[in-house]
Amino acid sequence: MNNIQKRLTDRKNIIEAVIFDWAGTIVDFGSFAPTTIFVEAFQKEYAFEITLKEARVPMGLGKWDHIKAVGKLDSVNQRWVTQFGKSMDDADIDKIYQRFIPLQKVKVVDHATPILNAINVVNDLKKQGIKIGSCTGYPRAVMDILIPVAAKHGYVPDCIVATDDLKHGGRPAPFMVLKNVIDLGVSNVANCIKVDDSTPGITEGHNAGMWTVALLLSGNEAGLTYQQYQQADKKTLEQARQKARVVLAKSNPHYMIDTIDDLPSVLTEIEKRLEAGERP
């Protein structure tokens, strides 16, 4: 028995699976691929302007639901009524969504670079016998383009569930992560960890009975580019961190960390808590 096999036997796979979000978690530092395309889709379909800040508010939802949620923001609704004489309805959402999908399919490749040490972290988990799941607010049509590009970068999760793969797949409902549980053959949801950069994604993990880890600096709420993150001083990073913490704390994650690079120490802590008999 080699050292890795011995370690797997000794630890008895207490943590069975980690289920990751995609944009802002594993790829696309700052989660810019979906947000910038929402801005563009509103503009191209209706010559209607939304801000990047408004586009970020419902991040984590399925994209049709995301558009609907943006339309319900007071600031957006007021401008929409002024421009069109009524609030946004489902037909409007359908049109924007149909405009969004081809734009997103083109742009998602440009934002497929893995975040920081993501590939090494994931591969180390695999070596420990931990299964790698994933789910996303992207529809399958977008994922079919993103998956092979991510694979070229070295990211190959054991399971991938898109928001439209299931009849009731949208976050914050737990169905996408539970589909991961089934497909990965996990024996206990309490032995799973959901890692995400959005409140719907963290709530999704809670609703499935999992441990939850929120990412503060690599995702949607901080909204930093990788270059801004690299160049920021301690004060700037702490301001971004606090901005994200205020929002993500509303979903009560078990842990909040800066990026996926900080995940291994959290897994060690969760494993100790599981060994002590704690549950999420």
Coordinates of C-alpha atoms in Angstrom, one line a residue:
M1 CA 0.0 0.0 0.0
N2 CA 1.5 3.3 -1.0
N3 CA 1.4 6.5 1.1
I4 CA -1.7 7.9 -0.8
Q5 CA -3.6 4.7 -0.4
K6 CA -2.7 4.5 3.3
R7 CA -3.9 8.1 3.8
L8 CA -7.2 7.4 2.0
T9 CA -7.7 4.3 4.2
D10 CA -6.9 6.2 7.4
R11 CA -9.2 9.1 6.7
K12 CA -12.1 7.0 5.6
N13 CA -13.2 9.6 3.1
I14 CA -15.0 11.7 5.7
I15 CA -15.3 14.5 3.1
E16 CA -16.7 12.7 0.1
A17 CA -17.3 15.6 -2.4
V18 CA -16.7 19.3 -3.0
I19 CA -19.2 20.9 -5.4
F20 CA -17.9 24.1 -7.0
D21 CA -19.7 26.9 -8.8
W22 CA -17.9 28.0 -12.0
A23 CA -17.7 31.7 -12.8
G24 CA -16.0 33.6 -10.0
T25 CA -15.1 30.3 -8.2
I26 CA -13.0 28.1 -10.5
V27 CA -12.8 30.3 -13.7
D28 CA -13.4 33.9 -14.6
F29 CA -11.9 36.0 -11.8
G30 CA -14.4 38.7 -10.8
S31 CA -17.3 36.9 -12.7
F32 CA -17.2 39.2 -15.7
A33 CA -18.4 36.9 -18.4
P34 CA -22.1 36.8 -17.4
T35 CA -22.4 40.3 -16.0
T36 CA -21.0 42.2 -18.9
I37 CA -23.1 40.2 -21.3
F38 CA -26.3 41.0 -19.4
V39 CA -25.5 44.7 -19.9
E40 CA -24.9 44.1 -23.6
A41 CA -28.1 41.9 -24.0
F42 CA -30.3 44.6 -22.6
Q43 CA -28.7 47.2 -24.8
K44 CA -28.8 45.2 -28.0
E45 CA -32.4 43.9 -27.6
Y46 CA -34.1 47.0 -26.3
A47 CA -31.6 49.9 -26.4
F48 CA -31.9 49.9 -22.7
E49 CA -29.0 50.6 -20.4
I50 CA -28.3 48.8 -17.1
T51 CA -25.2 49.2 -15.1
L52 CA -22.7 46.5 -14.3
K53 CA -23.6 47.0 -10.6
E54 CA -27.2 46.3 -11.4
A55 CA -26.3 43.2 -13.5
R56 CA -24.4 41.8 -10.5
V57 CA -27.2 42.0 -7.9
P58 CA -28.9 38.7 -8.7
M59 CA -25.8 36.8 -9.6
G60 CA -26.0 33.0 -9.0
L61 CA -29.5 32.6 -10.3
G62 CA -30.2 30.8 -13.6
K63 CA -29.9 33.3 -16.4
W64 CA -33.6 33.7 -17.3
D65 CA -34.4 34.2 -13.6
H66 CA -31.4 36.6 -13.4
I67 CA -32.9 38.8 -16.1
K68 CA -36.2 38.8 -14.4
A69 CA -34.6 39.7 -11.1
V70 CA -32.7 42.6 -12.7
G71 CA -36.0 43.9 -14.2
K72 CA -37.5 43.9 -10.8
L73 CA -34.8 46.1 -9.3
D74 CA -36.4 49.4 -8.4
S75 CA -33.9 51.5 -10.3
V76 CA -34.3 49.3 -13.4
N77 CA -38.0 49.1 -13.2
Q78 CA -38.5 52.8 -12.9
R79 CA -36.3 53.5 -16.0
W80 CA -38.1 50.6 -17.9
V81 CA -41.5 52.0 -17.2
T82 CA -40.3 55.5 -18.2
Q83 CA -39.0 54.1 -21.5
F84 CA -41.7 51.6 -22.3
G85 CA -44.8 52.6 -20.3
K86 CA -45.0 49.3 -18.4
S87 CA -42.9 46.9 -16.3
M88 CA -40.9 44.2 -17.9
D89 CA -42.9 41.0 -18.6
D90 CA -42.1 37.4 -19.5
A91 CA -42.1 38.1 -23.2
D92 CA -39.5 40.8 -22.7
I93 CA -37.4 38.5 -20.5
D94 CA -37.6 35.8 -23.2
K95 CA -36.3 38.2 -25.9
I96 CA -33.4 39.4 -23.7
Y97 CA -32.6 35.8 -22.8
Q98 CA -32.5 34.8 -26.5
R99 CA -30.2 37.7 -27.2
F100 CA -28.1 36.8 -24.1
I101 CA -27.3 33.2 -25.0
P102 CA -25.4 33.7 -28.4
L103 CA -23.5 36.6 -26.9
Q104 CA -22.6 34.5 -23.9
K105 CA -21.5 31.6 -26.0
V106 CA -19.1 33.8 -27.8
K107 CA -17.7 35.5 -24.8
V108 CA -17.5 32.7 -22.3
V109 CA -14.3 31.4 -23.9
D110 CA -12.5 34.7 -23.2
H111 CA -13.2 34.2 -19.4
A112 CA -12.3 30.6 -19.0
T113 CA -8.9 31.1 -17.4
P114 CA -8.7 29.2 -14.0
I115 CA -8.6 31.4 -10.9
L116 CA -5.3 31.5 -9.0
N117 CA -4.3 28.0 -7.8
A118 CA -7.7 26.4 -8.7
I119 CA -6.3 23.5 -10.8
N120 CA -3.8 22.5 -8.2
V121 CA -6.3 22.6 -5.4
V122 CA -8.8 20.5 -7.3
N123 CA -6.2 18.0 -8.4
D124 CA -5.0 17.7 -4.8
L125 CA -8.6 16.9 -3.6
K126 CA -8.9 14.2 -6.3
K127 CA -5.6 12.7 -5.0
Q128 CA -7.2 12.5 -1.6
G129 CA -10.1 10.5 -3.0
I130 CA -12.5 13.5 -2.8
K131 CA -15.0 13.7 -5.7
I132 CA -15.3 17.0 -7.6
G133 CA -18.8 18.1 -8.5
S134 CA -20.0 21.3 -10.1
C135 CA -23.1 23.3 -11.0
T136 CA -23.7 26.7 -12.5
G137 CA -26.2 29.4 -13.4
Y138 CA -25.1 28.9 -17.0
P139 CA -27.5 26.9 -19.3
R140 CA -26.2 23.7 -21.0
A141 CA -25.7 25.5 -24.3
V142 CA -23.1 27.8 -22.7
M143 CA -21.5 25.0 -20.7
D144 CA -21.0 22.9 -23.8
I145 CA -18.6 25.6 -25.0
L146 CA -17.0 26.3 -21.6
I147 CA -16.4 22.7 -20.6
P148 CA -13.8 21.7 -23.3
V149 CA -12.0 25.0 -22.9
A150 CA -11.7 24.6 -19.1
A151 CA -10.5 21.0 -19.7
K152 CA -7.6 22.4 -21.9
H153 CA -6.7 24.4 -18.8
G154 CA -6.7 21.3 -16.7
Y155 CA -10.1 21.6 -15.0
V156 CA -12.1 18.3 -15.4
P157 CA -14.7 17.9 -12.6
D158 CA -16.3 14.5 -12.1
C159 CA -19.8 15.9 -12.5
I160 CA -21.3 19.0 -14.2
V161 CA -24.9 20.1 -13.9
A162 CA -26.2 23.1 -15.8
T163 CA -29.1 25.2 -14.6
D164 CA -31.5 23.9 -17.3
D165 CA -30.5 20.2 -17.0
L166 CA -33.3 19.7 -14.5
K167 CA -36.9 20.7 -14.5
H168 CA -36.5 22.6 -11.2
G169 CA -32.8 23.2 -11.3
G170 CA -32.5 26.9 -10.5
R171 CA -30.8 28.2 -7.4
P172 CA -31.4 28.6 -4.5
A173 CA -33.2 25.3 -4.7
P174 CA -30.9 22.4 -4.0
F175 CA -31.6 20.2 -7.0
M176 CA -28.4 20.8 -8.9
V177 CA -26.2 20.0 -6.0
L178 CA -28.4 17.0 -5.1
K179 CA -28.0 15.8 -8.7
N180 CA -24.3 15.9 -8.1
V181 CA -24.7 13.9 -5.0
I182 CA -26.6 11.2 -6.9
D183 CA -24.3 11.1 -9.9
L184 CA -21.2 11.0 -7.7
G185 CA -22.5 8.3 -5.5
V186 CA -22.1 10.3 -2.3
S187 CA -23.5 8.5 0.8
N188 CA -24.2 11.5 3.0
V189 CA -24.8 15.1 2.1
A190 CA -23.3 16.2 5.4
N191 CA -20.0 15.0 3.9
C192 CA -20.2 17.4 1.1
I193 CA -19.0 21.0 0.7
K194 CA -20.6 23.7 -1.6
V195 CA -18.1 26.4 -2.7
D196 CA -19.6 29.5 -4.3
D197 CA -19.2 33.3 -4.7
S198 CA -23.0 34.1 -4.6
T199 CA -25.7 34.1 -2.0
P200 CA -28.1 31.9 -4.1
G201 CA -25.2 29.4 -4.5
I202 CA -24.5 29.4 -0.7
T203 CA -28.2 29.0 0.1
E204 CA -28.4 26.2 -2.4
G205 CA -25.8 24.4 -0.4
H206 CA -27.6 25.0 2.9
N207 CA -30.9 23.7 1.3
A208 CA -29.1 20.5 0.4
G209 CA -27.7 20.0 3.9
M210 CA -24.1 20.7 3.0
W211 CA -21.2 22.7 4.5
T212 CA -20.9 26.0 2.6
V213 CA -17.8 28.1 1.8
A214 CA -18.2 31.6 0.3
L215 CA -15.5 33.3 -1.7
L216 CA -15.0 37.0 -1.0
L217 CA -12.4 38.3 -3.5
S218 CA -12.5 36.2 -6.6
G219 CA -16.2 36.5 -7.3
N220 CA -19.1 38.6 -8.1
E221 CA -19.5 40.7 -4.9
A222 CA -16.0 42.1 -4.9
G223 CA -16.1 42.5 -8.7
L224 CA -12.3 42.9 -9.0
T225 CA -10.4 42.0 -12.2
Y226 CA -7.4 39.7 -11.6
Q227 CA -5.1 42.6 -12.4
Q228 CA -6.9 44.8 -9.9
Y229 CA -6.6 42.1 -7.3
Q230 CA -2.9 41.6 -8.0
Q231 CA -2.2 45.4 -7.8
A232 CA -4.4 46.2 -4.8
D233 CA -2.8 47.3 -1.5
K234 CA -4.0 45.8 1.8
K235 CA -6.5 48.6 2.4
T236 CA -8.1 48.2 -1.0
L237 CA -8.4 44.4 -0.6
E238 CA -9.9 44.8 2.9
Q239 CA -12.5 47.2 1.5
A240 CA -13.4 44.8 -1.3
R241 CA -13.4 41.9 1.2
Q242 CA -15.8 43.8 3.6
K243 CA -18.1 44.8 0.7
A244 CA -18.4 41.1 -0.3
R245 CA -18.7 39.9 3.3
V246 CA -21.7 42.2 4.0
V247 CA -23.7 40.6 1.1
L248 CA -22.5 37.0 1.5
A249 CA -23.1 37.0 5.2
K250 CA -26.8 37.2 4.5
S251 CA -26.7 33.6 3.3
N252 CA -24.9 32.5 6.5
P253 CA -22.0 30.5 5.0
H254 CA -20.1 28.3 7.3
Y255 CA -16.8 29.8 6.1
M256 CA -15.8 32.9 4.1
I257 CA -12.4 32.9 2.4
D258 CA -10.7 35.1 -0.2
T259 CA -10.3 32.6 -3.1
I260 CA -10.2 28.9 -3.8
D261 CA -6.5 29.0 -2.9
D262 CA -7.5 29.2 0.8
L263 CA -9.8 26.2 0.6
P264 CA -7.5 23.4 1.8
S265 CA -7.2 24.8 5.4
V266 CA -11.0 25.1 5.6
L267 CA -11.4 21.4 4.5
T268 CA -9.0 20.4 7.3
E269 CA -11.2 22.3 9.8
I270 CA -14.4 20.8 8.4
E271 CA -12.9 17.3 8.6
K272 CA -12.1 17.8 12.3
R273 CA -15.6 18.9 12.9
L274 CA -17.0 15.9 11.2
E275 CA -14.7 13.6 13.2
A276 CA -16.1 15.3 16.3
G277 CA -19.6 14.4 15.3
E278 CA -20.7 17.9 14.0
R279 CA -23.0 18.3 11.0
P280 CA -23.7 21.3 8.8

